[in-house]
Amino acid sequence: MEASAEEDRALVGRLQRQERGAFDELYRLHHARIWAFLLRLSGRRDEAEDLFQETWSRAAKHAHRLEDGSRLLPWLFTIARNEHRNARRFLLFDFRKRERFAAEAPRETAGPDESLDARRRMEKLEVAFGELSDGDREVLVLALIEGLSAPEIAPILGLRDDAVRKRLSRARAALAARIGSDDATGSTP
Amino acid sequence: MTNDGARTDDDSLAGALSALPVPPIDAEVSARTLRRARGELRMRGEGTVSFAGLLALWDASAVPAIVLLTGATYGALAIVRMIEIFG
């Protein structure tokens, strides 16, 4: 996580005291990661935008009640994840397709030299990732992309540490089964 | 995540997943989100009862004028009544 515990402590204090500008600072620090998290979870820009707004409104409503020692990014991930879960609860059958963002997103790896093979592998990974269950996507994003540890993920998902490890292992296996482990890790030439 | 092999696999998979493109949020949506969230923020002192708050409410309301007018009217009527009795 980028913000240190000390920085979080200072900002939590300012949010508790409802200081002017504290919430703007929270938004400035973390909005991009919350956006990426929600977009990866939902797979749809319109849905992610709604969830993003709900997440920050809820955060604003409860920011003054943060407890001392709270870590802000996991707190925001928890709110975002709950918003996503709540939205999904109303969709018994969701036939909407996930969007492909490859064309509109700036890609550091993209360029004239990028091989067709690498691009295909990336597209395959994107499709396979989109086919995973919500629970598998959540744990993969939090553990592998956001770099959180099992004890940090546990309160976000409402699980015990060992259950997080099991779910991560299962999610990794599910992704590998869809694309083949070589493709998943990008180790094929 | 329990041995070096698993860690290497995780690192490779993390690298591949992180490379999946995520377009940035639309600037207008971001601005709207922040505006809306600011509207939900609790302002300092909101929802609490304090003596200073009650004094401020008293100052800002029409209640003092009504009380003063009522008192003055009552006093004037009392004076008239006393003049009638003792005058």
PDB file of N, CA, C and O in Angstrom, chain A residues 130-171:
ATOM      1  N   GLY A 130     -12.631 -12.227 -16.910  1.00  0.00           N
ATOM      2  CA  GLY A 130     -14.028 -11.799 -16.867  1.00  0.00           C
ATOM      3  C   GLY A 130     -14.999 -12.936 -16.631  1.00  0.00           C
ATOM      4  O   GLY A 130     -16.109 -12.714 -16.152  1.00  0.00           O
ATOM      5  N   GLU A 131     -14.571 -14.151 -16.971  1.00  0.00           N
ATOM      6  CA  GLU A 131     -15.458 -15.302 -16.788  1.00  0.00           C
ATOM      7  C   GLU A 131     -15.417 -15.863 -15.374  1.00  0.00           C
ATOM      8  O   GLU A 131     -16.229 -16.716 -15.023  1.00  0.00           O
ATOM      9  N   LEU A 132     -14.472 -15.409 -14.574  1.00  0.00           N
ATOM     10  CA  LEU A 132     -14.378 -15.913 -13.195  1.00  0.00           C
ATOM     11  C   LEU A 132     -15.560 -15.411 -12.367  1.00  0.00           C
ATOM     12  O   LEU A 132     -16.209 -14.428 -12.719  1.00  0.00           O
ATOM     13  N   SER A 133     -15.792 -16.078 -11.257  1.00  0.00           N
ATOM     14  CA  SER A 133     -16.861 -15.615 -10.354  1.00  0.00           C
ATOM     15  C   SER A 133     -16.431 -14.311  -9.690  1.00  0.00           C
ATOM     16  O   SER A 133     -15.234 -13.981  -9.659  1.00  0.00           O
ATOM     17  N   ASP A 134     -17.422 -13.586  -9.150  1.00  0.00           N
ATOM     18  CA  ASP A 134     -17.104 -12.340  -8.449  1.00  0.00           C
ATOM     19  C   ASP A 134     -16.088 -12.575  -7.331  1.00  0.00           C
ATOM     20  O   ASP A 134     -15.156 -11.796  -7.147  1.00  0.00           O
ATOM     21  N   GLY A 135     -16.304 -13.649  -6.579  1.00  0.00           N
ATOM     22  CA  GLY A 135     -15.423 -13.958  -5.446  1.00  0.00           C
ATOM     23  C   GLY A 135     -13.990 -14.207  -5.887  1.00  0.00           C
ATOM     24  O   GLY A 135     -13.038 -13.750  -5.232  1.00  0.00           O
ATOM     25  N   ASP A 136     -13.833 -14.909  -7.002  1.00  0.00           N
ATOM     26  CA  ASP A 136     -12.477 -15.178  -7.506  1.00  0.00           C
ATOM     27  C   ASP A 136     -11.819 -13.893  -7.999  1.00  0.00           C
ATOM     28  O   ASP A 136     -10.634 -13.656  -7.757  1.00  0.00           O
ATOM     29  N   ARG A 137     -12.592 -13.066  -8.698  1.00  0.00           N
ATOM     30  CA  ARG A 137     -12.017 -11.811  -9.204  1.00  0.00           C
ATOM     31  C   ARG A 137     -11.592 -10.907  -8.044  1.00  0.00           C
ATOM     32  O   ARG A 137     -10.528 -10.300  -8.075  1.00  0.00           O
ATOM     33  N   GLU A 138     -12.454 -10.844  -7.022  1.00  0.00           N
ATOM     34  CA  GLU A 138     -12.147  -9.992  -5.863  1.00  0.00           C
ATOM     35  C   GLU A 138     -10.794 -10.351  -5.261  1.00  0.00           C
ATOM     36  O   GLU A 138      -9.942  -9.482  -5.058  1.00  0.00           O
ATOM     37  N   VAL A 139     -10.625 -11.633  -4.983  1.00  0.00           N
ATOM     38  CA  VAL A 139      -9.405 -12.030  -4.272  1.00  0.00           C
ATOM     39  C   VAL A 139      -8.173 -11.888  -5.164  1.00  0.00           C
ATOM     40  O   VAL A 139      -7.094 -11.510  -4.694  1.00  0.00           O
ATOM     41  N   LEU A 140      -8.327 -12.126  -6.463  1.00  0.00           N
ATOM     42  CA  LEU A 140      -7.183 -11.967  -7.369  1.00  0.00           C
ATOM     43  C   LEU A 140      -6.761 -10.500  -7.475  1.00  0.00           C
ATOM     44  O   LEU A 140      -5.580 -10.182  -7.448  1.00  0.00           O
ATOM     45  N   VAL A 141      -7.751  -9.634  -7.594  1.00  0.00           N
ATOM     46  CA  VAL A 141      -7.423  -8.197  -7.704  1.00  0.00           C
ATOM     47  C   VAL A 141      -6.740  -7.712  -6.430  1.00  0.00           C
ATOM     48  O   VAL A 141      -5.707  -7.041  -6.481  1.00  0.00           O
ATOM     49  N   LEU A 142      -7.319  -8.081  -5.288  1.00  0.00           N
ATOM     50  CA  LEU A 142      -6.773  -7.576  -4.027  1.00  0.00           C
ATOM     51  C   LEU A 142      -5.380  -8.145  -3.740  1.00  0.00           C
ATOM     52  O   LEU A 142      -4.493  -7.426  -3.287  1.00  0.00           O
ATOM     53  N   ALA A 143      -5.208  -9.437  -4.020  1.00  0.00           N
ATOM     54  CA  ALA A 143      -3.933 -10.073  -3.673  1.00  0.00           C
ATOM     55  C   ALA A 143      -2.857  -9.807  -4.724  1.00  0.00           C
ATOM     56  O   ALA A 143      -1.738  -9.438  -4.374  1.00  0.00           O
ATOM     57  N   LEU A 144      -3.200  -9.997  -5.971  1.00  0.00           N
ATOM     58  CA  LEU A 144      -2.149  -9.969  -6.988  1.00  0.00           C
ATOM     59  C   LEU A 144      -1.950  -8.597  -7.614  1.00  0.00           C
ATOM     60  O   LEU A 144      -0.842  -8.239  -7.982  1.00  0.00           O
ATOM     61  N   ILE A 145      -3.011  -7.840  -7.759  1.00  0.00           N
ATOM     62  CA  ILE A 145      -2.846  -6.520  -8.384  1.00  0.00           C
ATOM     63  C   ILE A 145      -2.579  -5.456  -7.316  1.00  0.00           C
ATOM     64  O   ILE A 145      -1.668  -4.648  -7.440  1.00  0.00           O
ATOM     65  N   GLU A 146      -3.396  -5.477  -6.252  1.00  0.00           N
ATOM     66  CA  GLU A 146      -3.212  -4.471  -5.206  1.00  0.00           C
ATOM     67  C   GLU A 146      -2.113  -4.855  -4.219  1.00  0.00           C
ATOM     68  O   GLU A 146      -1.682  -4.034  -3.419  1.00  0.00           O
ATOM     69  N   GLY A 147      -1.721  -6.104  -4.234  1.00  0.00           N
ATOM     70  CA  GLY A 147      -0.603  -6.531  -3.392  1.00  0.00           C
ATOM     71  C   GLY A 147      -0.907  -6.617  -1.915  1.00  0.00           C
ATOM     72  O   GLY A 147      -0.014  -6.488  -1.082  1.00  0.00           O
ATOM     73  N   LEU A 148      -2.180  -6.818  -1.571  1.00  0.00           N
ATOM     74  CA  LEU A 148      -2.523  -6.934  -0.152  1.00  0.00           C
ATOM     75  C   LEU A 148      -2.225  -8.357   0.333  1.00  0.00           C
ATOM     76  O   LEU A 148      -2.327  -9.324  -0.426  1.00  0.00           O
ATOM     77  N   SER A 149      -1.906  -8.467   1.603  1.00  0.00           N
ATOM     78  CA  SER A 149      -1.634  -9.782   2.193  1.00  0.00           C
ATOM     79  C   SER A 149      -2.950 -10.412   2.649  1.00  0.00           C
ATOM     80  O   SER A 149      -3.978  -9.732   2.741  1.00  0.00           O
ATOM     81  N   ALA A 150      -2.899 -11.715   2.952  1.00  0.00           N
ATOM     82  CA  ALA A 150      -4.119 -12.414   3.396  1.00  0.00           C
ATOM     83  C   ALA A 150      -4.741 -11.754   4.639  1.00  0.00           C
ATOM     84  O   ALA A 150      -5.961 -11.558   4.672  1.00  0.00           O
ATOM     85  N   PRO A 151      -3.933 -11.384   5.655  1.00  0.00           N
ATOM     86  CA  PRO A 151      -4.542 -10.712   6.816  1.00  0.00           C
ATOM     87  C   PRO A 151      -5.182  -9.362   6.464  1.00  0.00           C
ATOM     88  O   PRO A 151      -6.118  -8.927   7.126  1.00  0.00           O
ATOM     89  N   GLU A 152      -4.653  -8.697   5.430  1.00  0.00           N
ATOM     90  CA  GLU A 152      -5.254  -7.416   5.024  1.00  0.00           C
ATOM     91  C   GLU A 152      -6.543  -7.637   4.221  1.00  0.00           C
ATOM     92  O   GLU A 152      -7.470  -6.836   4.285  1.00  0.00           O
ATOM     93  N   ILE A 153      -6.567  -8.739   3.458  1.00  0.00           N
ATOM     94  CA  ILE A 153      -7.745  -9.024   2.623  1.00  0.00           C
ATOM     95  C   ILE A 153      -8.903  -9.568   3.465  1.00  0.00           C
ATOM     96  O   ILE A 153     -10.072  -9.299   3.168  1.00  0.00           O
ATOM     97  N   ALA A 154      -8.549 -10.321   4.505  1.00  0.00           N
ATOM     98  CA  ALA A 154      -9.576 -11.015   5.293  1.00  0.00           C
ATOM     99  C   ALA A 154     -10.729 -10.108   5.747  1.00  0.00           C
ATOM    100  O   ALA A 154     -11.899 -10.443   5.513  1.00  0.00           O
ATOM    101  N   PRO A 155     -10.447  -8.955   6.379  1.00  0.00           N
ATOM    102  CA  PRO A 155     -11.574  -8.110   6.797  1.00  0.00           C
ATOM    103  C   PRO A 155     -12.351  -7.509   5.637  1.00  0.00           C
ATOM    104  O   PRO A 155     -13.546  -7.236   5.759  1.00  0.00           O
ATOM    105  N   ILE A 156     -11.692  -7.322   4.512  1.00  0.00           N
ATOM    106  CA  ILE A 156     -12.396  -6.751   3.346  1.00  0.00           C
ATOM    107  C   ILE A 156     -13.433  -7.741   2.830  1.00  0.00           C
ATOM    108  O   ILE A 156     -14.561  -7.376   2.503  1.00  0.00           O
ATOM    109  N   LEU A 157     -13.039  -9.018   2.783  1.00  0.00           N
ATOM    110  CA  LEU A 157     -13.949 -10.038   2.252  1.00  0.00           C
ATOM    111  C   LEU A 157     -14.797 -10.683   3.351  1.00  0.00           C
ATOM    112  O   LEU A 157     -15.664 -11.509   3.042  1.00  0.00           O
ATOM    113  N   GLY A 158     -14.514 -10.347   4.595  1.00  0.00           N
ATOM    114  CA  GLY A 158     -15.270 -10.956   5.694  1.00  0.00           C
ATOM    115  C   GLY A 158     -14.923 -12.425   5.870  1.00  0.00           C
ATOM    116  O   GLY A 158     -15.792 -13.247   6.202  1.00  0.00           O
ATOM    117  N   LEU A 159     -13.653 -12.757   5.647  1.00  0.00           N
ATOM    118  CA  LEU A 159     -13.213 -14.149   5.776  1.00  0.00           C
ATOM    119  C   LEU A 159     -12.053 -14.243   6.762  1.00  0.00           C
ATOM    120  O   LEU A 159     -11.466 -13.223   7.135  1.00  0.00           O
ATOM    121  N   ARG A 160     -11.716 -15.477   7.129  1.00  0.00           N
ATOM    122  CA  ARG A 160     -10.518 -15.672   7.948  1.00  0.00           C
ATOM    123  C   ARG A 160      -9.310 -15.765   7.012  1.00  0.00           C
ATOM    124  O   ARG A 160      -9.447 -16.030   5.826  1.00  0.00           O
ATOM    125  N   ASP A 161      -8.120 -15.572   7.593  1.00  0.00           N
ATOM    126  CA  ASP A 161      -6.897 -15.574   6.780  1.00  0.00           C
ATOM    127  C   ASP A 161      -6.759 -16.842   5.949  1.00  0.00           C
ATOM    128  O   ASP A 161      -6.428 -16.795   4.760  1.00  0.00           O
ATOM    129  N   ASP A 162      -6.986 -17.998   6.602  1.00  0.00           N
ATOM    130  CA  ASP A 162      -6.785 -19.257   5.877  1.00  0.00           C
ATOM    131  C   ASP A 162      -7.816 -19.424   4.761  1.00  0.00           C
ATOM    132  O   ASP A 162      -7.526 -19.996   3.708  1.00  0.00           O
ATOM    133  N   ALA A 163      -9.009 -18.887   4.975  1.00  0.00           N
ATOM    134  CA  ALA A 163     -10.042 -18.960   3.929  1.00  0.00           C
ATOM    135  C   ALA A 163      -9.653 -18.089   2.727  1.00  0.00           C
ATOM    136  O   ALA A 163      -9.931 -18.440   1.583  1.00  0.00           O
ATOM    137  N   VAL A 164      -8.998 -16.965   3.016  1.00  0.00           N
ATOM    138  CA  VAL A 164      -8.521 -16.094   1.929  1.00  0.00           C
ATOM    139  C   VAL A 164      -7.479 -16.835   1.103  1.00  0.00           C
ATOM    140  O   VAL A 164      -7.512 -16.822  -0.132  1.00  0.00           O
ATOM    141  N   ARG A 165      -6.549 -17.505   1.791  1.00  0.00           N
ATOM    142  CA  ARG A 165      -5.500 -18.252   1.068  1.00  0.00           C
ATOM    143  C   ARG A 165      -6.113 -19.340   0.201  1.00  0.00           C
ATOM    144  O   ARG A 165      -5.694 -19.558  -0.935  1.00  0.00           O
ATOM    145  N   LYS A 166      -7.111 -20.024   0.749  1.00  0.00           N
ATOM    146  CA  LYS A 166      -7.773 -21.091  -0.018  1.00  0.00           C
ATOM    147  C   LYS A 166      -8.472 -20.506  -1.239  1.00  0.00           C
ATOM    148  O   LYS A 166      -8.400 -21.047  -2.341  1.00  0.00           O
ATOM    149  N   ARG A 167      -9.169 -19.402  -1.019  1.00  0.00           N
ATOM    150  CA  ARG A 167      -9.902 -18.804  -2.140  1.00  0.00           C
ATOM    151  C   ARG A 167      -8.940 -18.313  -3.219  1.00  0.00           C
ATOM    152  O   ARG A 167      -9.202 -18.442  -4.409  1.00  0.00           O
ATOM    153  N   LEU A 168      -7.816 -17.757  -2.786  1.00  0.00           N
ATOM    154  CA  LEU A 168      -6.824 -17.276  -3.746  1.00  0.00           C
ATOM    155  C   LEU A 168      -6.269 -18.437  -4.570  1.00  0.00           C
ATOM    156  O   LEU A 168      -6.123 -18.340  -5.792  1.00  0.00           O
ATOM    157  N   SER A 169      -5.991 -19.528  -3.882  1.00  0.00           N
ATOM    158  CA  SER A 169      -5.458 -20.704  -4.574  1.00  0.00           C
ATOM    159  C   SER A 169      -6.483 -21.224  -5.586  1.00  0.00           C
ATOM    160  O   SER A 169      -6.139 -21.561  -6.723  1.00  0.00           O
ATOM    161  N   ARG A 170      -7.742 -21.255  -5.173  1.00  0.00           N
ATOM    162  CA  ARG A 170      -8.808 -21.742  -6.058  1.00  0.00           C
ATOM    163  C   ARG A 170      -8.991 -20.797  -7.261  1.00  0.00           C
ATOM    164  O   ARG A 170      -9.169 -21.235  -8.389  1.00  0.00           O
ATOM    165  N   ALA A 171      -8.913 -19.509  -6.990  1.00  0.00           N
ATOM    166  CA  ALA A 171      -9.100 -18.520  -8.066  1.00  0.00           C
ATOM    167  C   ALA A 171      -7.968 -18.605  -9.085  1.00  0.00           C
ATOM    168  O   ALA A 171      -8.193 -18.526 -10.289  1.00  0.00           O
TER     169      ALA A 171
END
